[in-house]
Amino acid sequence: MNELANVSPPPDVRVLSEQIAERSALVRERLDRTAGREVRVVAVSKSHPPSTAWAAALAGHREFGENYAQELVGKAGFLAERGIEVRWHMIGPVQSNKVKVLAPVLGRWHTIDRSKLVRTIARWSPEGTVMIQRNLSGDPNKAGCTADEVEPLVAEATEAGLDVVGLMGVATEGSPQLAAAEFASLVAQADALALRERCIGMSGDLDVALAAGATTVRLGSMLFGSRPGSANGGPSRA
C-alpha cells in the first residue's frame, strides 16, 4: 500500500493550491471569453519544485508540461507516490536516448520533428500520442521541422503506428502581428492534413493563439508566477 497517498498536503502547498486555483479561474474565464470553445490547458511546471505540481493538481489541473526528461520523470514519480493521476506532456526537445525513460510515464509527445525520433518513439511507446512540431519562424536555431517536412513526417509517424493528433509551434517572440501570421499558417496546414489539435500559444501570446484557432495552450507564469531564479524575477515566456 502507498502510505504517501494518504498524506495530507502541508500548509504551504494548500495555500499555493488556493492561489493557483484563483489564477486558473481567471484563465478559464479568459479562454471562454476569447475563444468561445473548449481549450486544453497544459500547466507548464518546468523549473518549479514538485510541490508546485502537487498544489496545481490539488487545484484541479490534470495536464502538465515539462521541458526536460529528468525533471518530468521525477515529478511524475512524486505525484504518483501521493496517489495523484495526471497526464504528462513532453514540450521540450527530446533526445532519442531519453525516449525509453519517458515512455512509461508520458501521455503526449509535443515535439516530434525528425524521422529518427519517430522510429524511437514507435519502438518504446507503440501507439503513442504525438504532435509534429513545426518551426514557425524559419530560424535554423529553433526546434521543429519545416512546413514542407510536416506532411511526410505525419505520414511516417502514422505508418509507424503512432497516433498523430496535431501540430505544435512556437511563435516568434515580440511581434503579435508576426505571431498571428505564423499561427494562422500552422492552423491552415493542420486543417489541410485533417489534424484536430493545434498546440499554439503561451502566456505571452495567448490571445493571438486563441484568435488563430488554438485547441491546446501551454501556460506557466500565468498559473504559477515567475519561475524560481528567473532573471529579475520576471515572468517566463510560457
Short mmCIF file of C-alpha atoms in Angstrom, two decimals:
data_model
loop_
_atom_site.label_atom_id
_atom_site.label_comp_id
_atom_site.label_asym_id
_atom_site.label_seq_id
_atom_site.Cartn_x
_atom_site.Cartn_y
_atom_site.Cartn_z
CA MET A 1 0.00 0.00 0.00
CA ASN A 2 1.22 3.50 -0.84
CA GLU A 3 1.45 5.28 2.51
CA LEU A 4 2.13 8.67 0.91
CA ALA A 5 -1.20 8.55 -0.90
CA ASN A 6 -2.93 9.26 2.41
CA VAL A 7 -0.61 12.08 3.48
CA SER A 8 -2.31 15.47 3.68
CA PRO A 9 -0.53 18.30 1.85
CA PRO A 10 1.40 20.65 4.14
CA PRO A 11 0.06 24.19 4.76
CA ASP A 12 2.30 25.87 2.19
CA VAL A 13 1.09 23.51 -0.54
CA ARG A 14 -2.54 24.14 0.42
CA VAL A 15 -2.02 27.91 0.30
CA LEU A 16 -0.29 27.68 -3.08
CA SER A 17 -3.08 25.46 -4.36
CA GLU A 18 -5.64 28.11 -3.46
CA GLN A 19 -3.60 30.76 -5.29
CA ILE A 20 -3.27 28.58 -8.38
CA ALA A 21 -7.00 27.84 -8.28
CA GLU A 22 -7.76 31.58 -8.27
CA ARG A 23 -5.43 32.22 -11.21
CA SER A 24 -6.81 29.21 -13.05
CA ALA A 25 -10.37 30.51 -12.70
CA LEU A 26 -9.32 33.82 -14.26
CA VAL A 27 -7.55 31.97 -17.07
CA ARG A 28 -10.62 29.84 -17.76
CA GLU A 29 -12.82 32.94 -17.87
CA ARG A 30 -10.40 34.48 -20.36
CA LEU A 31 -10.38 31.36 -22.51
CA ASP A 32 -14.16 31.16 -22.54
CA ARG A 33 -14.50 34.85 -23.36
CA THR A 34 -11.84 34.95 -26.08
CA ALA A 35 -12.14 31.51 -27.66
CA GLY A 36 -15.75 30.60 -27.01
CA ARG A 37 -14.81 26.92 -27.21
CA GLU A 38 -13.13 24.24 -25.13
CA VAL A 39 -9.36 24.75 -24.98
CA ARG A 40 -6.99 22.33 -23.28
CA VAL A 41 -4.63 23.95 -20.77
CA VAL A 42 -1.26 22.29 -20.21
CA ALA A 43 0.18 23.62 -16.95
CA VAL A 44 3.89 24.19 -17.57
CA SER A 45 5.54 23.29 -14.28
CA LYS A 46 9.12 23.27 -15.56
CA SER A 47 11.72 24.67 -13.14
CA HIS A 48 9.17 24.70 -10.33
CA PRO A 49 9.57 22.23 -7.46
CA PRO A 50 7.45 19.07 -7.36
CA SER A 51 5.39 20.61 -4.56
CA THR A 52 4.13 23.22 -7.04
CA ALA A 53 2.85 20.48 -9.33
CA TRP A 54 1.20 18.91 -6.27
CA ALA A 55 -0.50 22.21 -5.49
CA ALA A 56 -1.64 22.61 -9.09
CA ALA A 57 -3.07 19.09 -9.09
CA LEU A 58 -4.97 19.87 -5.90
CA ALA A 59 -6.30 22.96 -7.71
CA GLY A 60 -7.73 20.71 -10.41
CA HIS A 61 -5.04 20.58 -13.09
CA ARG A 62 -4.54 17.20 -14.73
CA GLU A 63 -2.36 18.11 -17.74
CA PHE A 64 1.28 19.04 -17.03
CA GLY A 65 4.10 20.00 -19.36
CA GLU A 66 7.84 19.69 -18.81
CA ASN A 67 10.87 20.53 -20.95
CA TYR A 68 13.42 18.13 -19.50
CA ALA A 69 13.19 14.36 -19.23
CA GLN A 70 14.74 14.00 -15.78
CA GLU A 71 12.55 16.71 -14.29
CA LEU A 72 9.40 15.21 -15.81
CA VAL A 73 10.14 11.70 -14.59
CA GLY A 74 10.96 12.98 -11.10
CA LYS A 75 7.72 14.94 -10.78
CA ALA A 76 5.70 12.09 -12.24
CA GLY A 77 7.05 9.81 -9.53
CA PHE A 78 6.43 12.44 -6.84
CA LEU A 79 2.75 12.80 -7.74
CA ALA A 80 2.23 9.09 -8.31
CA GLU A 81 3.56 8.39 -4.81
CA ARG A 82 0.83 10.66 -3.49
CA GLY A 83 -1.88 8.86 -5.41
CA ILE A 84 -2.41 11.70 -7.91
CA GLU A 85 -3.03 10.74 -11.53
CA VAL A 86 -2.16 13.35 -14.14
CA ARG A 87 -1.20 13.36 -17.80
CA TRP A 88 2.35 14.39 -18.64
CA HIS A 89 3.28 16.24 -21.83
CA MET A 90 6.83 16.50 -23.10
CA ILE A 91 7.01 20.01 -24.52
CA GLY A 92 10.78 20.38 -24.89
CA PRO A 93 13.23 18.90 -27.40
CA VAL A 94 13.59 15.16 -26.98
CA GLN A 95 16.90 13.34 -27.35
CA SER A 96 16.43 9.85 -28.71
CA ASN A 97 18.31 8.36 -25.76
CA LYS A 98 15.70 9.79 -23.37
CA VAL A 99 12.69 8.19 -25.06
CA LYS A 100 13.00 4.89 -23.18
CA VAL A 101 12.95 6.74 -19.84
CA LEU A 102 9.99 8.94 -20.77
CA ALA A 103 7.81 6.32 -22.46
CA PRO A 104 6.36 4.70 -19.30
CA VAL A 105 5.05 7.98 -17.87
CA LEU A 106 4.33 10.22 -20.83
CA GLY A 107 0.85 10.94 -22.14
CA ARG A 108 1.73 13.08 -25.14
CA TRP A 109 4.86 13.94 -27.12
CA HIS A 110 4.69 17.51 -28.44
CA THR A 111 8.00 17.98 -30.22
CA ILE A 112 8.31 15.36 -32.94
CA ASP A 113 10.42 16.89 -35.70
CA ARG A 114 12.56 14.17 -37.31
CA SER A 115 12.42 10.61 -38.57
CA LYS A 116 14.82 9.17 -36.03
CA LEU A 117 12.64 10.38 -33.19
CA VAL A 118 9.55 8.88 -34.83
CA ARG A 119 11.23 5.49 -35.07
CA THR A 120 12.48 5.59 -31.49
CA ILE A 121 9.13 6.58 -30.02
CA ALA A 122 7.36 3.93 -32.08
CA ARG A 123 9.73 1.37 -30.56
CA TRP A 124 9.33 2.37 -26.91
CA SER A 125 5.84 3.87 -26.96
CA PRO A 126 3.80 1.92 -29.51
CA GLU A 127 0.62 3.77 -30.50
CA GLY A 128 1.91 6.78 -28.55
CA THR A 129 0.11 10.10 -28.96
CA VAL A 130 2.27 12.67 -30.72
CA MET A 131 2.25 16.09 -32.32
CA ILE A 132 4.55 17.25 -35.06
CA GLN A 133 6.48 20.40 -34.18
CA ARG A 134 6.82 22.90 -36.99
CA ASN A 135 9.45 25.63 -36.92
CA LEU A 136 7.27 28.70 -37.46
CA SER A 137 9.99 31.32 -37.62
CA GLY A 138 12.30 29.62 -40.09
CA ASP A 139 15.20 30.26 -37.73
CA PRO A 140 17.56 27.27 -38.10
CA ASN A 141 18.48 27.62 -34.43
CA LYS A 142 14.89 26.94 -33.40
CA ALA A 143 13.38 23.49 -32.95
CA GLY A 144 10.88 21.98 -35.33
CA CYS A 145 10.71 20.77 -38.89
CA THR A 146 9.95 22.94 -41.92
CA ALA A 147 6.48 23.33 -43.39
CA ASP A 148 7.47 21.08 -46.30
CA GLU A 149 8.64 18.37 -43.94
CA VAL A 150 5.43 18.23 -41.92
CA GLU A 151 3.28 16.10 -44.22
CA PRO A 152 5.91 13.41 -44.87
CA LEU A 153 6.64 13.22 -41.15
CA VAL A 154 2.93 12.89 -40.34
CA ALA A 155 2.71 10.04 -42.84
CA GLU A 156 5.80 8.35 -41.46
CA ALA A 157 4.62 8.59 -37.86
CA THR A 158 1.16 7.30 -38.76
CA GLU A 159 2.65 4.38 -40.70
CA ALA A 160 4.83 3.61 -37.65
CA GLY A 161 1.66 3.19 -35.58
CA LEU A 162 1.77 6.47 -33.69
CA ASP A 163 -1.38 8.50 -33.09
CA VAL A 164 -0.64 11.84 -34.75
CA VAL A 165 -3.23 14.22 -33.32
CA GLY A 166 -1.97 17.61 -34.45
CA LEU A 167 0.71 20.21 -34.95
CA MET A 168 2.64 22.28 -32.42
CA GLY A 169 4.51 25.52 -32.94
CA VAL A 170 6.15 28.37 -31.04
CA ALA A 171 5.71 31.84 -32.50
CA THR A 172 8.35 34.50 -32.92
CA GLU A 173 8.53 36.47 -29.70
CA GLY A 174 7.78 40.19 -29.51
CA SER A 175 5.52 40.73 -32.54
CA PRO A 176 1.79 39.92 -32.22
CA GLN A 177 1.33 40.55 -35.95
CA LEU A 178 4.05 38.09 -36.92
CA ALA A 179 2.81 35.57 -34.36
CA ALA A 180 -0.70 35.81 -35.78
CA ALA A 181 0.58 35.06 -39.28
CA GLU A 182 2.70 32.14 -38.08
CA PHE A 183 -0.15 30.65 -36.08
CA ALA A 184 -2.56 31.05 -39.00
CA SER A 185 -0.16 29.18 -41.26
CA LEU A 186 0.10 26.29 -38.81
CA VAL A 187 -3.67 26.10 -38.36
CA ALA A 188 -4.20 26.09 -42.11
CA GLN A 189 -1.75 23.22 -42.51
CA ALA A 190 -3.40 21.27 -39.69
CA ASP A 191 -6.75 21.75 -41.43
CA ALA A 192 -5.31 20.59 -44.75
CA LEU A 193 -3.99 17.43 -43.08
CA ALA A 194 -7.23 16.86 -41.14
CA LEU A 195 -5.39 17.10 -37.80
CA ARG A 196 -7.65 18.20 -34.96
CA GLU A 197 -5.08 19.58 -32.49
CA ARG A 198 -3.30 22.94 -32.84
CA CYS A 199 -0.99 23.40 -29.90
CA ILE A 200 -0.07 27.07 -30.10
CA GLY A 201 0.09 29.84 -27.54
CA MET A 202 1.76 30.51 -24.23
CA SER A 203 1.27 33.12 -21.53
CA GLY A 204 2.79 35.90 -23.66
CA ASP A 205 0.80 35.33 -26.85
CA LEU A 206 -2.32 33.62 -25.55
CA ASP A 207 -4.96 35.86 -27.10
CA VAL A 208 -3.24 35.80 -30.50
CA ALA A 209 -3.17 31.99 -30.43
CA LEU A 210 -6.80 31.73 -29.37
CA ALA A 211 -7.88 34.02 -32.20
CA ALA A 212 -5.91 31.85 -34.63
CA GLY A 213 -7.66 28.66 -33.51
CA ALA A 214 -5.60 27.12 -30.72
CA THR A 215 -7.03 23.93 -29.22
CA THR A 216 -4.22 23.48 -26.66
CA VAL A 217 -2.24 26.19 -24.88
CA ARG A 218 0.82 25.86 -22.64
CA LEU A 219 0.70 28.16 -19.63
CA GLY A 220 3.33 28.58 -16.94
CA SER A 221 3.76 32.07 -15.49
CA MET A 222 0.06 32.82 -15.88
CA LEU A 223 -0.69 30.00 -13.45
CA PHE A 224 2.40 29.79 -11.27
CA GLY A 225 4.08 33.20 -11.46
CA SER A 226 7.80 33.59 -12.11
CA ARG A 227 9.96 30.53 -12.03
CA PRO A 228 12.43 30.27 -9.15
CA GLY A 229 15.64 32.02 -10.15
CA SER A 230 14.23 33.68 -13.27
CA ALA A 231 16.06 36.82 -14.32
CA ASN A 232 14.98 39.87 -12.34
CA GLY A 233 12.03 37.92 -11.10
CA GLY A 234 10.40 38.45 -14.46
CA PRO A 235 7.76 36.12 -15.88
CA SER A 236 8.72 33.16 -18.00
CA ARG A 237 7.60 33.08 -21.59
CA ALA A 238 5.38 30.03 -21.08
#
